[in-house]
Coordinates of C-alpha atoms and ligand atoms in Angstrom, one line a residue:
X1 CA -114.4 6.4 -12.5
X2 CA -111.1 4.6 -12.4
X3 CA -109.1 4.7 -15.6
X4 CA -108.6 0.8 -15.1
X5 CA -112.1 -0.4 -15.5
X6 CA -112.3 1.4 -18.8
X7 CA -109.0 -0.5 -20.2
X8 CA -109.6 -3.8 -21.8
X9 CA -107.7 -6.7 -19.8
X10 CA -105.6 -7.5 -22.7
X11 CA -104.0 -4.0 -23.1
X12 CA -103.2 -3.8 -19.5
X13 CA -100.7 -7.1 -19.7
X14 CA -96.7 -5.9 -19.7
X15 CA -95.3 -8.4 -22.2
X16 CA -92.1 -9.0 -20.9
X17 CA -91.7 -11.1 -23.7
X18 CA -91.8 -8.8 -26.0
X19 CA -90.0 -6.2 -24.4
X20 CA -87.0 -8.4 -23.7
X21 CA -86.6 -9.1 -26.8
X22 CA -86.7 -5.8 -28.0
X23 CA -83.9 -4.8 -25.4
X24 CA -81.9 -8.2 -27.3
X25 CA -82.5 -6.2 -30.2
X26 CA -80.9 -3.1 -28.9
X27 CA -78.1 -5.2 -27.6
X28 CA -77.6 -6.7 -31.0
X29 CA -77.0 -3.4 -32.6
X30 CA -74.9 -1.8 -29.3
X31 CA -72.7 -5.2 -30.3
X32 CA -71.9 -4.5 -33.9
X33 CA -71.1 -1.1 -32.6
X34 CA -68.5 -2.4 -30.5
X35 CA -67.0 -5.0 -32.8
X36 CA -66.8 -1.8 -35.1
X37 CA -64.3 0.0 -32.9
X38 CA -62.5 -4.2 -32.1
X39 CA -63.8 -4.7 -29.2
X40 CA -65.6 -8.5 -28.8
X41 CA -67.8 -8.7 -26.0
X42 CA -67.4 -11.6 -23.7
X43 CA -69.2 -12.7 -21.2
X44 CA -67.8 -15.7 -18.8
X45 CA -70.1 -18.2 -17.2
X46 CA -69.0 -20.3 -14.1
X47 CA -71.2 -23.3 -12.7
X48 CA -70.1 -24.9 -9.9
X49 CA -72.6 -28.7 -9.2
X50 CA -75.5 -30.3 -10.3
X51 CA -78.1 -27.9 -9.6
X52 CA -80.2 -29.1 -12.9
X53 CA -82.0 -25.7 -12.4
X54 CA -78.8 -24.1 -12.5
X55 CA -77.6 -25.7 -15.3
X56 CA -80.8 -24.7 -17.4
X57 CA -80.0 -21.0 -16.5
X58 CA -76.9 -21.1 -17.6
X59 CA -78.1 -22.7 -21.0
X60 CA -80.5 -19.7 -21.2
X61 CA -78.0 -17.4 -20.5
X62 CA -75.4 -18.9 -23.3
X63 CA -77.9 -19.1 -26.5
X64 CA -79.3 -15.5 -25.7
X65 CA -75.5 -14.5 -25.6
X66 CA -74.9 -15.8 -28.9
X67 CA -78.2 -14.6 -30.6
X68 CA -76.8 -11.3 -29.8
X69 CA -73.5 -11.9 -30.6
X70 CA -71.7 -11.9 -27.4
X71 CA -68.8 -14.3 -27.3
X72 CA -69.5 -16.8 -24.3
X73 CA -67.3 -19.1 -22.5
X74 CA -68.2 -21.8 -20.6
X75 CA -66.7 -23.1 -17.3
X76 CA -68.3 -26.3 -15.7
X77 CA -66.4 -28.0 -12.3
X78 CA -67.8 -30.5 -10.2
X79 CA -69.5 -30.1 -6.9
X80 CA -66.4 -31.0 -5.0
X81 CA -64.5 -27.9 -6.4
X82 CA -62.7 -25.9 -3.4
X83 CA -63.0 -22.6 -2.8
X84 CA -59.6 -21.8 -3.5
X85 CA -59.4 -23.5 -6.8
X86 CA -62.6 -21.2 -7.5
X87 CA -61.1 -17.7 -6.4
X88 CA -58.2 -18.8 -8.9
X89 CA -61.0 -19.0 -11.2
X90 CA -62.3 -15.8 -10.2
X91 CA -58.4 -14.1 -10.7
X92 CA -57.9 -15.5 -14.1
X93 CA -60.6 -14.0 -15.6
X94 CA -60.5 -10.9 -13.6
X95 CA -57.0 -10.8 -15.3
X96 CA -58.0 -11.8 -18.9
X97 CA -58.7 -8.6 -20.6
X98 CA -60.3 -10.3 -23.3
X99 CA -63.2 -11.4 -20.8
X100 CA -65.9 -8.5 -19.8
X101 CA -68.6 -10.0 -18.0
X102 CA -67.9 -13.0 -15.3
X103 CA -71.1 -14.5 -13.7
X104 CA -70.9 -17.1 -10.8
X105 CA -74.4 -19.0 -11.2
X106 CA -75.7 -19.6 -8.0
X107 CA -76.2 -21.0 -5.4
X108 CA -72.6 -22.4 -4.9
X109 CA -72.1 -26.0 -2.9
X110 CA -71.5 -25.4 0.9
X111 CA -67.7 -25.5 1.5
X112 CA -68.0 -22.4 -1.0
X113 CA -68.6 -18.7 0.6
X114 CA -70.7 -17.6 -1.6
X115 CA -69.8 -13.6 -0.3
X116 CA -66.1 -14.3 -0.9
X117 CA -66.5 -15.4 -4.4
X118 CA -68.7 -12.7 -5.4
X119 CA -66.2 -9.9 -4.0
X120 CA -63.4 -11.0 -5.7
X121 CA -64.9 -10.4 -9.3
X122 CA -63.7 -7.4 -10.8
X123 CA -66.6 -5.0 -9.8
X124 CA -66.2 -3.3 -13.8
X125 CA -66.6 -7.3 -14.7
X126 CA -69.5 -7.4 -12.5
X127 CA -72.1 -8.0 -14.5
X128 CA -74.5 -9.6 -11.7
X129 CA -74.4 -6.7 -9.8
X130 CA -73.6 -8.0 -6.8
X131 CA -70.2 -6.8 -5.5
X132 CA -70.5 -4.5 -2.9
X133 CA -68.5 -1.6 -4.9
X134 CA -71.7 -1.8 -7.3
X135 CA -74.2 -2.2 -4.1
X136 CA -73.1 1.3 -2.5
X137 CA -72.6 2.7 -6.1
X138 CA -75.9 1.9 -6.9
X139 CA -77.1 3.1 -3.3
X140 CA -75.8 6.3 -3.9
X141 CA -77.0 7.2 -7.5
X142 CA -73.9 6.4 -9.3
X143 CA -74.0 4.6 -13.0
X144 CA -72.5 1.5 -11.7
X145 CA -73.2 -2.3 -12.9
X146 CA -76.8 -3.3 -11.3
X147 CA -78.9 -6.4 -10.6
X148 CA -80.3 -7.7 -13.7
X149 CA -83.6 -8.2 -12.5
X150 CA -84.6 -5.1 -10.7
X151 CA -83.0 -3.3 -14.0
X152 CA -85.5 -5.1 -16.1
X153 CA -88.2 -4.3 -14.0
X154 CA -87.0 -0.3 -14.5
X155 CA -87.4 -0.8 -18.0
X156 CA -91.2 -2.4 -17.4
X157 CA -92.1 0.4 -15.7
X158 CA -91.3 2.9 -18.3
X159 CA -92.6 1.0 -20.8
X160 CA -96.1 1.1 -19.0
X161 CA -95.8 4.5 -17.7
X162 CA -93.3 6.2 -19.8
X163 CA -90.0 7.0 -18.9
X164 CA -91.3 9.7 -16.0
X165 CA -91.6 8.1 -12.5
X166 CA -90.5 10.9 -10.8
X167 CA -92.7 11.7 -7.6
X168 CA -94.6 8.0 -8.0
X169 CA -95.2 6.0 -4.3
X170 CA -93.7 2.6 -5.2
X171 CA -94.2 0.0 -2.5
X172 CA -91.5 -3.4 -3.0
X173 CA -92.6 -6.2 -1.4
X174 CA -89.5 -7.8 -0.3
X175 CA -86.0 -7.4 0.7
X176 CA -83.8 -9.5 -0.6
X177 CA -80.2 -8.2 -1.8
X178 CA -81.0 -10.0 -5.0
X179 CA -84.1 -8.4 -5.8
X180 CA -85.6 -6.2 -3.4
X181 CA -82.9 -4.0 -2.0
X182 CA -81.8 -2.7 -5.5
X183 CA -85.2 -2.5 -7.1
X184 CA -85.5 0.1 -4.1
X185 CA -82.6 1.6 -4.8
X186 CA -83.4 2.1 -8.3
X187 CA -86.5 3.4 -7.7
X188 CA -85.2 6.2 -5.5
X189 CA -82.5 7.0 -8.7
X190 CA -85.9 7.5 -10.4
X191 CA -87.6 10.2 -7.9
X192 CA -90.6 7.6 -6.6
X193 CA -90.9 7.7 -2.9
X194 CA -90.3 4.3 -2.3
X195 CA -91.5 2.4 0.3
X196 CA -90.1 -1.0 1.3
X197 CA -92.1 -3.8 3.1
X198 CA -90.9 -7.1 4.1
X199 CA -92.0 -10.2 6.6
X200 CA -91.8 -7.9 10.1
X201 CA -94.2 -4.8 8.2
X202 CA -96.9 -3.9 10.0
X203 CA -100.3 -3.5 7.9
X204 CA -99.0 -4.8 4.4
X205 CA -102.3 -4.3 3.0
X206 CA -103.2 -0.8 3.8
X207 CA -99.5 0.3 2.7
X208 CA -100.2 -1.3 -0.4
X209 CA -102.8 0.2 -1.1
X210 CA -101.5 4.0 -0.9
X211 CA -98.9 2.8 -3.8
X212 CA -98.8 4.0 -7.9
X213 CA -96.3 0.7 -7.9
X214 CA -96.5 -2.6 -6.3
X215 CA -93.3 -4.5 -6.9
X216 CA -93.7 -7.9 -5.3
X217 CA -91.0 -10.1 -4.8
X218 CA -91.3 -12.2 -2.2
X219 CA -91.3 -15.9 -3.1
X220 CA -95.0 -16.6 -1.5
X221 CA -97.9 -17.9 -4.7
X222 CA -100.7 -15.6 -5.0
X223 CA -100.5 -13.2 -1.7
X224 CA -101.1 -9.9 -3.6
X225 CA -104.9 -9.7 -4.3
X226 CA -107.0 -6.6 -5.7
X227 CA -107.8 -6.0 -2.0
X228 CA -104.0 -4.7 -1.7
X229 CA -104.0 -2.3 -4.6
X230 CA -105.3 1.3 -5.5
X231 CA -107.6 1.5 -8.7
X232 CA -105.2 2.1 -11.4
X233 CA -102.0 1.1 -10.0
X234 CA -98.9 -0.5 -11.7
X235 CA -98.1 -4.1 -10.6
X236 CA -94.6 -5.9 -11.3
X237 CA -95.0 -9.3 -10.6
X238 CA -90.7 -10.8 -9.5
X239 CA -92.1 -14.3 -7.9
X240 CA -92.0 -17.2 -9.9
X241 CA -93.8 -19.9 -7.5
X242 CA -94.4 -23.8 -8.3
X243 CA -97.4 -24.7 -7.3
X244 CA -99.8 -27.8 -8.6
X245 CA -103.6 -26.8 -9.1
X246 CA -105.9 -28.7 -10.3
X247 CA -103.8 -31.8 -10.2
X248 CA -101.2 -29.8 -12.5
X249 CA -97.9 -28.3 -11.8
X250 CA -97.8 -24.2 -12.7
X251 CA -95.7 -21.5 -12.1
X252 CA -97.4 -18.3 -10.4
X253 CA -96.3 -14.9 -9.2
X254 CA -96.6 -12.7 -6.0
X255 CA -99.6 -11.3 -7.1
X256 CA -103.5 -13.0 -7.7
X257 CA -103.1 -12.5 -11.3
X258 CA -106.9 -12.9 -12.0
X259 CA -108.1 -10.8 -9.0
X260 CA -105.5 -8.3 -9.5
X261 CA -106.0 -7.5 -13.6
X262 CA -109.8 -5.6 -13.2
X263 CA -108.2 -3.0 -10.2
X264 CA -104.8 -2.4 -12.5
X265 CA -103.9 0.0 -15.0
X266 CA -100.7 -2.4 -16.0
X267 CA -99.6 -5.8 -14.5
X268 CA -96.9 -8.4 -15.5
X269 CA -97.9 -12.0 -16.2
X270 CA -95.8 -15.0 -14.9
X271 CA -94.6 -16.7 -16.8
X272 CA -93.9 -13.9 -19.4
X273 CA -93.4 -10.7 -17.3
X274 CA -90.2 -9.8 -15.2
X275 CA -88.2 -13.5 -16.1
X276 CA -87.1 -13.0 -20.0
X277 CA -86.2 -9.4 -18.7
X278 CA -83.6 -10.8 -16.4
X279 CA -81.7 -12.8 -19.0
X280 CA -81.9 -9.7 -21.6
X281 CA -80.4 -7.3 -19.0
X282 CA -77.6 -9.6 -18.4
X283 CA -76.7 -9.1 -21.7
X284 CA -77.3 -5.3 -21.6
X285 CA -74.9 -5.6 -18.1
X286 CA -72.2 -7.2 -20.5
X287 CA -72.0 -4.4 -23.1
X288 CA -71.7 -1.7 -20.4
X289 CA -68.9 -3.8 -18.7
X290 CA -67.6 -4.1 -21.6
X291 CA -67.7 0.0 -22.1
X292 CA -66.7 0.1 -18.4
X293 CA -62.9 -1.4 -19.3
X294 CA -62.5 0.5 -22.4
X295 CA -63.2 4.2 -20.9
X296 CA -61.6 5.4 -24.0
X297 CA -64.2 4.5 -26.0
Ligands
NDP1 P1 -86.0 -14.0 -0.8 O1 -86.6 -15.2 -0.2 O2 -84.5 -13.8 -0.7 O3 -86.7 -12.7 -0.1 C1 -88.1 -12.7 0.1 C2 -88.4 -11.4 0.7 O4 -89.9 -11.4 1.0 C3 -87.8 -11.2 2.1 O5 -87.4 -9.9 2.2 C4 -88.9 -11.5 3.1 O6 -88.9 -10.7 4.3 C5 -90.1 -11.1 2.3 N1 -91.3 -11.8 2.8 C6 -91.5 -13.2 3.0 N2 -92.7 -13.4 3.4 C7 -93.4 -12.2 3.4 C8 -94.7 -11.9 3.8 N3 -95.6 -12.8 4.2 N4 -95.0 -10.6 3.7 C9 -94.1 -9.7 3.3 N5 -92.9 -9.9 3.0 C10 -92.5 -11.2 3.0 O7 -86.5 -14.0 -2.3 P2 -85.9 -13.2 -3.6 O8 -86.0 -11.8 -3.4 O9 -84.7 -13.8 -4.0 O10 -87.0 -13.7 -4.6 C11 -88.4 -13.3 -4.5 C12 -89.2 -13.9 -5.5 O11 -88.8 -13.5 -6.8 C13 -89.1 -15.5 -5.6 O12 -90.3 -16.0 -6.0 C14 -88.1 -15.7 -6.7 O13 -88.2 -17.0 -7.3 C15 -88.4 -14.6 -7.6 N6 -87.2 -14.2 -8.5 C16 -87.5 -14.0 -9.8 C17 -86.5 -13.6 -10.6 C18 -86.9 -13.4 -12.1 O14 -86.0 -13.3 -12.9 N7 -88.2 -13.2 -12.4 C19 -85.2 -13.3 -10.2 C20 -85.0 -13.5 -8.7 C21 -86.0 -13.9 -7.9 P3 -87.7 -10.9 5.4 O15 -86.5 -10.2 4.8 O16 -88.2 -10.2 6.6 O17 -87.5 -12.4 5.6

């Protein structure tokens, strides 16, 4: 008989609540540590616009900073801001060597390219992960800055299954350079045999269900039900999707929560799951920038 039908629901949710803010916790003490030998770790935020989502991140991302006691600083311009007068930005704080972290919040308005921007940060300042130094580091095993999200889903995954995943199938839903590209890459770095599906894969289902792991990340409500997983498997839930039931607006996942949770052995919620790991391994991204430009440490 499966394992999972034996497991009461409840002790089958990943609290990614919980486990984020344990990893704040370990950032919190990783900071003291730092300030012990004088070093102050600083993370720079750039917002470009009005994006009121945007601007909510980068709230987010500024009080978690300070409840672990990394400095912050702020830098708001106006939609109209050129791309020049950006990439001088960009320089200044690549230059500053009192700043360790620099994250562009995106998106960026249009007569911004985006690319540009993001490959003139420092890639050891990098703490988004998304310089394409840090891409083929990451792509070929090296211990280089990486994607916040994916990261956190890593640390899900060993928390569920302990920190073995070596010789696991792991299927990611998704491609995305964001999310699903490095969350494969990651994987690999872990010995799983990964598979990668996306919107041209033939027979999503029946792939799914041959997986240990189900990473799904691909921005569509509900579209992984039980029918796609293997009794017992692991399911890390990326989407967040608005959608109004019921006359009422909620946020869902990738995956058919309620269909999904009697086949599982583990499964993320949303809200609650992958998203308060993304803003805790920003801050653990910060820290090992920081270590990154102080090799003498
Ligand atoms: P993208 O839109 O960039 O990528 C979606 C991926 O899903 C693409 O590779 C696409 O394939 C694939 N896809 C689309 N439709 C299907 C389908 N029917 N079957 C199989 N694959 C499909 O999204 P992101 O990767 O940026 O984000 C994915 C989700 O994760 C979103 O809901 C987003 O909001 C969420 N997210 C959550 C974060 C968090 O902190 N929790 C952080 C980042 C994202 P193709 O390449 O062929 O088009």
């Amino acid at each position: 008989m499966s394992l999972a039908l034996l497991q009461q629901d409840d002790d089958k949710i990943i609290d990614g609540k919980a486990i984020a803010q344990r990893v704040l916790e370990e950032v919190k003490v990783d900071v003291i540590t730092l300030q012990q030998q004088g070093i102050e770790p600083c993370l720079a935020v750039v917002l470009v616009g009005d994006d009121p989502a945007s601007h909510v991140y980068v709230r987010n991302k500024v009080e978690k900073a300070r409840f672990v006691g990394i400095r912050s600083l702020e830098f708001r311009f106006d939609e109209q801001l050129s791309e020049e007068d950006l990439l001088q930005k960009i320089d200044e704080l690549n230059a500053d060597p009192d700043v360790h972290g620099i994250l562009v919040q995106l998106p960026l308005p249009k007569q911004i390219n985006e690319t540009k921007v993001l490959e003139r940060i420092n890639p050891k300042k990098d703490v988004d992960g998304f310089h394409s130094e840090n891409v083929g580091g990451l792509s070929q095993g090296r211990d280089v800055l990486t994607p916040c999200t994916p990261t956190g889903c890593i640390r899900l995954l060993k928390e569920a299954l302990g920190d073995e995943l070596t010789g696991l199938h792991a299927v990611v839903i998704g491609r995305s350079n964001i999310v699903g590209k490095p969350m494969a890459a990651l994987l690999l770095k872990e010995s799983c045999t990964v598979t990668v599906v996306h919107s041209k894969t033939k027979n999503i289902q029946q792939i799914c269900q041959q997986a240990d792991i189900v990473v799904a990340a691909v921005g569509r409500p509900k579209m992984v039900t039980a029918s796609y997983l293997q009794a017992d498997a692991v399911v890390i839930d990326v989407g967040i999707n608005r959608i109004v039931e019921d006359g009422k607006a909620r946020l869902v996942g990738d995956v058919d929560f309620d269909d999904a949770l009697p086949m599982v052995s583990a499964i993320t919620p949303v809200p609650g799951g992958v998203g308060p790991m993304t803003i805790a391994y920003l801050m653990k991204n910060t820290l090992q920038a920081a270590r990154l430009q102080h090799p003498d440490l």
